[in-house]
Amino acid sequence: MKLNFTGSSDPGLVRSSNQDAYYIDPEGRFFIVADGMGGHAGGEQASRIATQEIQGFLVSHWNTSESTEKLLENALWQANQAIIQDQKQHPERADMGTTVVAVIFRESDSPWCAHVGDSRLYRFRESQLQQVTEDHTWVARAIKLGDITEEEARQHPYRHILSRCLGREDLHQVDVQPLDVRMGDRLLLCSDGLTEELNKQNIADHLRNSPILETASLALIEAAKEQGGHDNITIVMVSLEENAPA
């Protein structure tokens, strides 16, 4: 199996800074998107710490006998503790935190995903888009309970309220799940700057029209900006393809 991948981040049209961060392992072993919060410096610092800590942990522990599930989960816990430690050292950033979504491909195991917050993972297969992760937000829970619809959630005043994020002492759970993937699939990791502006159908349409990853990524960012670009927009895309014959 061969992985092709690309990533891009844009501040959008309203924010003066970009508090998103992403990391793509050069060898295609793992991919990370983080969306910071807590003010200009705080948000940038939180997302930077998260991506750096997860990247460093995964690289240094890559050859451990630990399961891929536990390896990825522990990487996020490490990031959570690192952000908390930075908060203690810099009280002016005490309110900072970040969402994160990460995907890992390890030869000894199936691919896995971990996430905290409302940065998302989608799978695009046979022209159909499926949201893999479940947002850790007030509105996501309300949708699940049937209290509001997905369309109502898009305009709900509580739509930005997170129930979980990295950088909290009271974070008790990191969601980790195996991924059902096969040749031809494309994975989309993104911050909510994309999904705030484009609904599932909009995203799927752009992916159908743009088979080239770089083209699709830039088209999605431009489309989100055309709809207002109210937040930072970050996208990482991964395609699963057959190895070329020798």
mmCIF file with all atom_site columns, N, CA and C in Angstrom, residues 14-53:
data_model
loop_
_atom_site.group_PDB
_atom_site.id
_atom_site.type_symbol
_atom_site.label_atom_id
_atom_site.label_alt_id
_atom_site.label_comp_id
_atom_site.label_asym_id
_atom_site.label_entity_id
_atom_site.label_seq_id
_atom_site.pdbx_PDB_ins_code
_atom_site.Cartn_x
_atom_site.Cartn_y
_atom_site.Cartn_z
_atom_site.occupancy
_atom_site.B_iso_or_equiv
_atom_site.pdbx_formal_charge
_atom_site.auth_seq_id
_atom_site.auth_comp_id
_atom_site.auth_asym_id
_atom_site.auth_atom_id
_atom_site.pdbx_PDB_model_num
ATOM 1   N N  . VAL A 1 14 ? -10.835 36.454 8.769  1.00 0.00 ? 14 VAL A N  1
ATOM 2   C CA . VAL A 1 14 ? -11.212 37.266 9.927  1.00 0.00 ? 14 VAL A CA 1
ATOM 3   C C  . VAL A 1 14 ? -10.119 37.308 10.983 1.00 0.00 ? 14 VAL A C  1
ATOM 4   N N  . ARG A 1 15 ? -9.546  36.172 11.281 1.00 0.00 ? 15 ARG A N  1
ATOM 5   C CA . ARG A 1 15 ? -8.537  36.084 12.347 1.00 0.00 ? 15 ARG A CA 1
ATOM 6   C C  . ARG A 1 15 ? -7.214  36.709 11.906 1.00 0.00 ? 15 ARG A C  1
ATOM 7   N N  . SER A 1 16 ? -6.559  37.400 12.827 1.00 0.00 ? 16 SER A N  1
ATOM 8   C CA . SER A 1 16 ? -5.269  38.039 12.520 1.00 0.00 ? 16 SER A CA 1
ATOM 9   C C  . SER A 1 16 ? -4.104  37.074 12.663 1.00 0.00 ? 16 SER A C  1
ATOM 10  N N  . SER A 1 17 ? -4.346  35.929 13.291 1.00 0.00 ? 17 SER A N  1
ATOM 11  C CA . SER A 1 17 ? -3.288  34.939 13.478 1.00 0.00 ? 17 SER A CA 1
ATOM 12  C C  . SER A 1 17 ? -3.846  33.558 13.175 1.00 0.00 ? 17 SER A C  1
ATOM 13  N N  . ASN A 1 18 ? -2.956  32.601 13.050 1.00 0.00 ? 18 ASN A N  1
ATOM 14  C CA . ASN A 1 18 ? -3.366  31.223 12.794 1.00 0.00 ? 18 ASN A CA 1
ATOM 15  C C  . ASN A 1 18 ? -3.033  30.383 14.017 1.00 0.00 ? 18 ASN A C  1
ATOM 16  N N  . GLN A 1 19 ? -4.076  29.937 14.725 1.00 0.00 ? 19 GLN A N  1
ATOM 17  C CA . GLN A 1 19 ? -3.884  29.143 15.924 1.00 0.00 ? 19 GLN A CA 1
ATOM 18  C C  . GLN A 1 19 ? -3.996  27.644 15.646 1.00 0.00 ? 19 GLN A C  1
ATOM 19  N N  . ASP A 1 20 ? -4.134  27.288 14.373 1.00 0.00 ? 20 ASP A N  1
ATOM 20  C CA . ASP A 1 20 ? -4.095  25.883 13.979 1.00 0.00 ? 20 ASP A CA 1
ATOM 21  C C  . ASP A 1 20 ? -2.645  25.439 13.787 1.00 0.00 ? 20 ASP A C  1
ATOM 22  N N  . ALA A 1 21 ? -2.439  24.140 13.854 1.00 0.00 ? 21 ALA A N  1
ATOM 23  C CA . ALA A 1 21 ? -1.138  23.558 13.524 1.00 0.00 ? 21 ALA A CA 1
ATOM 24  C C  . ALA A 1 21 ? -1.375  22.177 12.946 1.00 0.00 ? 21 ALA A C  1
ATOM 25  N N  . TYR A 1 22 ? -0.450  21.738 12.113 1.00 0.00 ? 22 TYR A N  1
ATOM 26  C CA . TYR A 1 22 ? -0.543  20.362 11.617 1.00 0.00 ? 22 TYR A CA 1
ATOM 27  C C  . TYR A 1 22 ? 0.850   19.794 11.436 1.00 0.00 ? 22 TYR A C  1
ATOM 28  N N  . TYR A 1 23 ? 0.906   18.472 11.402 1.00 0.00 ? 23 TYR A N  1
ATOM 29  C CA . TYR A 1 23 ? 2.191   17.808 11.181 1.00 0.00 ? 23 TYR A CA 1
ATOM 30  C C  . TYR A 1 23 ? 1.955   16.585 10.310 1.00 0.00 ? 23 TYR A C  1
ATOM 31  N N  . ILE A 1 24 ? 2.810   16.431 9.302  1.00 0.00 ? 24 ILE A N  1
ATOM 32  C CA . ILE A 1 24 ? 2.797   15.260 8.440  1.00 0.00 ? 24 ILE A CA 1
ATOM 33  C C  . ILE A 1 24 ? 4.153   14.576 8.566  1.00 0.00 ? 24 ILE A C  1
ATOM 34  N N  . ASP A 1 25 ? 4.164   13.360 9.038  1.00 0.00 ? 25 ASP A N  1
ATOM 35  C CA . ASP A 1 25 ? 5.409   12.615 9.121  1.00 0.00 ? 25 ASP A CA 1
ATOM 36  C C  . ASP A 1 25 ? 5.971   12.423 7.713  1.00 0.00 ? 25 ASP A C  1
ATOM 37  N N  . PRO A 1 26 ? 7.240   12.764 7.481  1.00 0.00 ? 26 PRO A N  1
ATOM 38  C CA . PRO A 1 26 ? 7.800   12.648 6.134  1.00 0.00 ? 26 PRO A CA 1
ATOM 39  C C  . PRO A 1 26 ? 7.705   11.239 5.554  1.00 0.00 ? 26 PRO A C  1
ATOM 40  N N  . GLU A 1 27 ? 7.700   10.237 6.430  1.00 0.00 ? 27 GLU A N  1
ATOM 41  C CA . GLU A 1 27 ? 7.596   8.853  5.968  1.00 0.00 ? 27 GLU A CA 1
ATOM 42  C C  . GLU A 1 27 ? 6.148   8.387  5.840  1.00 0.00 ? 27 GLU A C  1
ATOM 43  N N  . GLY A 1 28 ? 5.203   9.263  6.125  1.00 0.00 ? 28 GLY A N  1
ATOM 44  C CA . GLY A 1 28 ? 3.796   8.911  6.006  1.00 0.00 ? 28 GLY A CA 1
ATOM 45  C C  . GLY A 1 28 ? 3.301   7.974  7.083  1.00 0.00 ? 28 GLY A C  1
ATOM 46  N N  . ARG A 1 29 ? 3.940   8.000  8.247  1.00 0.00 ? 29 ARG A N  1
ATOM 47  C CA . ARG A 1 29 ? 3.544   7.096  9.326  1.00 0.00 ? 29 ARG A CA 1
ATOM 48  C C  . ARG A 1 29 ? 2.391   7.647  10.162 1.00 0.00 ? 29 ARG A C  1
ATOM 49  N N  . PHE A 1 30 ? 2.306   8.971  10.265 1.00 0.00 ? 30 PHE A N  1
ATOM 50  C CA . PHE A 1 30 ? 1.225   9.561  11.051 1.00 0.00 ? 30 PHE A CA 1
ATOM 51  C C  . PHE A 1 30 ? 0.973   10.995 10.619 1.00 0.00 ? 30 PHE A C  1
ATOM 52  N N  . PHE A 1 31 ? -0.233  11.481 10.966 1.00 0.00 ? 31 PHE A N  1
ATOM 53  C CA . PHE A 1 31 ? -0.715  12.785 10.520 1.00 0.00 ? 31 PHE A CA 1
ATOM 54  C C  . PHE A 1 31 ? -1.488  13.425 11.668 1.00 0.00 ? 31 PHE A C  1
ATOM 55  N N  . ILE A 1 32 ? -1.303  14.728 11.876 1.00 0.00 ? 32 ILE A N  1
ATOM 56  C CA . ILE A 1 32 ? -1.899  15.410 13.032 1.00 0.00 ? 32 ILE A CA 1
ATOM 57  C C  . ILE A 1 32 ? -2.464  16.762 12.606 1.00 0.00 ? 32 ILE A C  1
ATOM 58  N N  . VAL A 1 33 ? -3.647  17.103 13.108 1.00 0.00 ? 33 VAL A N  1
ATOM 59  C CA . VAL A 1 33 ? -4.212  18.451 12.990 1.00 0.00 ? 33 VAL A CA 1
ATOM 60  C C  . VAL A 1 33 ? -4.656  18.894 14.375 1.00 0.00 ? 33 VAL A C  1
ATOM 61  N N  . ALA A 1 34 ? -4.295  20.122 14.753 1.00 0.00 ? 34 ALA A N  1
ATOM 62  C CA . ALA A 1 34 ? -4.678  20.674 16.063 1.00 0.00 ? 34 ALA A CA 1
ATOM 63  C C  . ALA A 1 34 ? -5.212  22.086 15.871 1.00 0.00 ? 34 ALA A C  1
ATOM 64  N N  . ASP A 1 35 ? -6.183  22.441 16.671 1.00 0.00 ? 35 ASP A N  1
ATOM 65  C CA . ASP A 1 35 ? -6.845  23.754 16.598 1.00 0.00 ? 35 ASP A CA 1
ATOM 66  C C  . ASP A 1 35 ? -6.814  24.368 17.995 1.00 0.00 ? 35 ASP A C  1
ATOM 67  N N  . GLY A 1 36 ? -5.916  25.352 18.182 1.00 0.00 ? 36 GLY A N  1
ATOM 68  C CA . GLY A 1 36 ? -5.717  25.935 19.504 1.00 0.00 ? 36 GLY A CA 1
ATOM 69  C C  . GLY A 1 36 ? -6.747  26.976 19.871 1.00 0.00 ? 36 GLY A C  1
ATOM 70  N N  . MET A 1 37 ? -6.841  27.211 21.167 1.00 0.00 ? 37 MET A N  1
ATOM 71  C CA . MET A 1 37 ? -7.755  28.228 21.699 1.00 0.00 ? 37 MET A CA 1
ATOM 72  C C  . MET A 1 37 ? -7.125  28.849 22.940 1.00 0.00 ? 37 MET A C  1
ATOM 73  N N  . GLY A 1 38 ? -7.652  30.005 23.332 1.00 0.00 ? 38 GLY A N  1
ATOM 74  C CA . GLY A 1 38 ? -7.138  30.649 24.533 1.00 0.00 ? 38 GLY A CA 1
ATOM 75  C C  . GLY A 1 38 ? -6.369  31.915 24.241 1.00 0.00 ? 38 GLY A C  1
ATOM 76  N N  . GLY A 1 39 ? -6.819  32.658 23.239 1.00 0.00 ? 39 GLY A N  1
ATOM 77  C CA . GLY A 1 39 ? -6.135  33.900 22.902 1.00 0.00 ? 39 GLY A CA 1
ATOM 78  C C  . GLY A 1 39 ? -5.044  33.683 21.881 1.00 0.00 ? 39 GLY A C  1
ATOM 79  N N  . HIS A 1 40 ? -4.570  34.775 21.305 1.00 0.00 ? 40 HIS A N  1
ATOM 80  C CA . HIS A 1 40 ? -3.595  34.745 20.222 1.00 0.00 ? 40 HIS A CA 1
ATOM 81  C C  . HIS A 1 40 ? -2.403  33.849 20.574 1.00 0.00 ? 40 HIS A C  1
ATOM 82  N N  . ALA A 1 41 ? -1.613  34.242 21.579 1.00 0.00 ? 41 ALA A N  1
ATOM 83  C CA . ALA A 1 41 ? -0.406  33.479 21.925 1.00 0.00 ? 41 ALA A CA 1
ATOM 84  C C  . ALA A 1 41 ? -0.745  32.116 22.503 1.00 0.00 ? 41 ALA A C  1
ATOM 85  N N  . GLY A 1 42 ? -1.802  32.063 23.318 1.00 0.00 ? 42 GLY A N  1
ATOM 86  C CA . GLY A 1 42 ? -2.161  30.801 23.968 1.00 0.00 ? 42 GLY A CA 1
ATOM 87  C C  . GLY A 1 42 ? -2.580  29.734 22.983 1.00 0.00 ? 42 GLY A C  1
ATOM 88  N N  . GLY A 1 43 ? -3.443  30.081 22.036 1.00 0.00 ? 43 GLY A N  1
ATOM 89  C CA . GLY A 1 43 ? -3.910  29.104 21.062 1.00 0.00 ? 43 GLY A CA 1
ATOM 90  C C  . GLY A 1 43 ? -2.792  28.587 20.187 1.00 0.00 ? 43 GLY A C  1
ATOM 91  N N  . GLU A 1 44 ? -1.951  29.500 19.733 1.00 0.00 ? 44 GLU A N  1
ATOM 92  C CA . GLU A 1 44 ? -0.822  29.083 18.904 1.00 0.00 ? 44 GLU A CA 1
ATOM 93  C C  . GLU A 1 44 ? 0.107   28.157 19.675 1.00 0.00 ? 44 GLU A C  1
ATOM 94  N N  . GLN A 1 45 ? 0.354   28.493 20.932 1.00 0.00 ? 45 GLN A N  1
ATOM 95  C CA . GLN A 1 45 ? 1.253   27.679 21.746 1.00 0.00 ? 45 GLN A CA 1
ATOM 96  C C  . GLN A 1 45 ? 0.662   26.300 22.008 1.00 0.00 ? 45 GLN A C  1
ATOM 97  N N  . ALA A 1 46 ? -0.625  26.232 22.313 1.00 0.00 ? 46 ALA A N  1
ATOM 98  C CA . ALA A 1 46 ? -1.254  24.952 22.640 1.00 0.00 ? 46 ALA A CA 1
ATOM 99  C C  . ALA A 1 46 ? -1.229  24.002 21.446 1.00 0.00 ? 46 ALA A C  1
ATOM 100 N N  . SER A 1 47 ? -1.586  24.497 20.266 1.00 0.00 ? 47 SER A N  1
ATOM 101 C CA . SER A 1 47 ? -1.589  23.621 19.101 1.00 0.00 ? 47 SER A CA 1
ATOM 102 C C  . SER A 1 47 ? -0.169  23.224 18.712 1.00 0.00 ? 47 SER A C  1
ATOM 103 N N  . ARG A 1 48 ? 0.792   24.134 18.891 1.00 0.00 ? 48 ARG A N  1
ATOM 104 C CA . ARG A 1 48 ? 2.185   23.817 18.591 1.00 0.00 ? 48 ARG A CA 1
ATOM 105 C C  . ARG A 1 48 ? 2.710   22.743 19.540 1.00 0.00 ? 48 ARG A C  1
ATOM 106 N N  . ILE A 1 49 ? 2.427   22.904 20.836 1.00 0.00 ? 49 ILE A N  1
ATOM 107 C CA . ILE A 1 49 ? 2.871   21.906 21.810 1.00 0.00 ? 49 ILE A CA 1
ATOM 108 C C  . ILE A 1 49 ? 2.267   20.550 21.482 1.00 0.00 ? 49 ILE A C  1
ATOM 109 N N  . ALA A 1 50 ? 0.971   20.532 21.167 1.00 0.00 ? 50 ALA A N  1
ATOM 110 C CA . ALA A 1 50 ? 0.289   19.260 20.890 1.00 0.00 ? 50 ALA A CA 1
ATOM 111 C C  . ALA A 1 50 ? 0.938   18.530 19.723 1.00 0.00 ? 50 ALA A C  1
ATOM 112 N N  . THR A 1 51 ? 1.130   19.229 18.606 1.00 0.00 ? 51 THR A N  1
ATOM 113 C CA . THR A 1 51 ? 1.702   18.562 17.437 1.00 0.00 ? 51 THR A CA 1
ATOM 114 C C  . THR A 1 51 ? 3.136   18.124 17.697 1.00 0.00 ? 51 THR A C  1
ATOM 115 N N  . GLN A 1 52 ? 3.919   18.956 18.368 1.00 0.00 ? 52 GLN A N  1
ATOM 116 C CA . GLN A 1 52 ? 5.317   18.604 18.640 1.00 0.00 ? 52 GLN A CA 1
ATOM 117 C C  . GLN A 1 52 ? 5.421   17.433 19.603 1.00 0.00 ? 52 GLN A C  1
ATOM 118 N N  . GLU A 1 53 ? 4.611   17.442 20.648 1.00 0.00 ? 53 GLU A N  1
ATOM 119 C CA . GLU A 1 53 ? 4.680   16.373 21.649 1.00 0.00 ? 53 GLU A CA 1
ATOM 120 C C  . GLU A 1 53 ? 4.220   15.043 21.068 1.00 0.00 ? 53 GLU A C  1
#
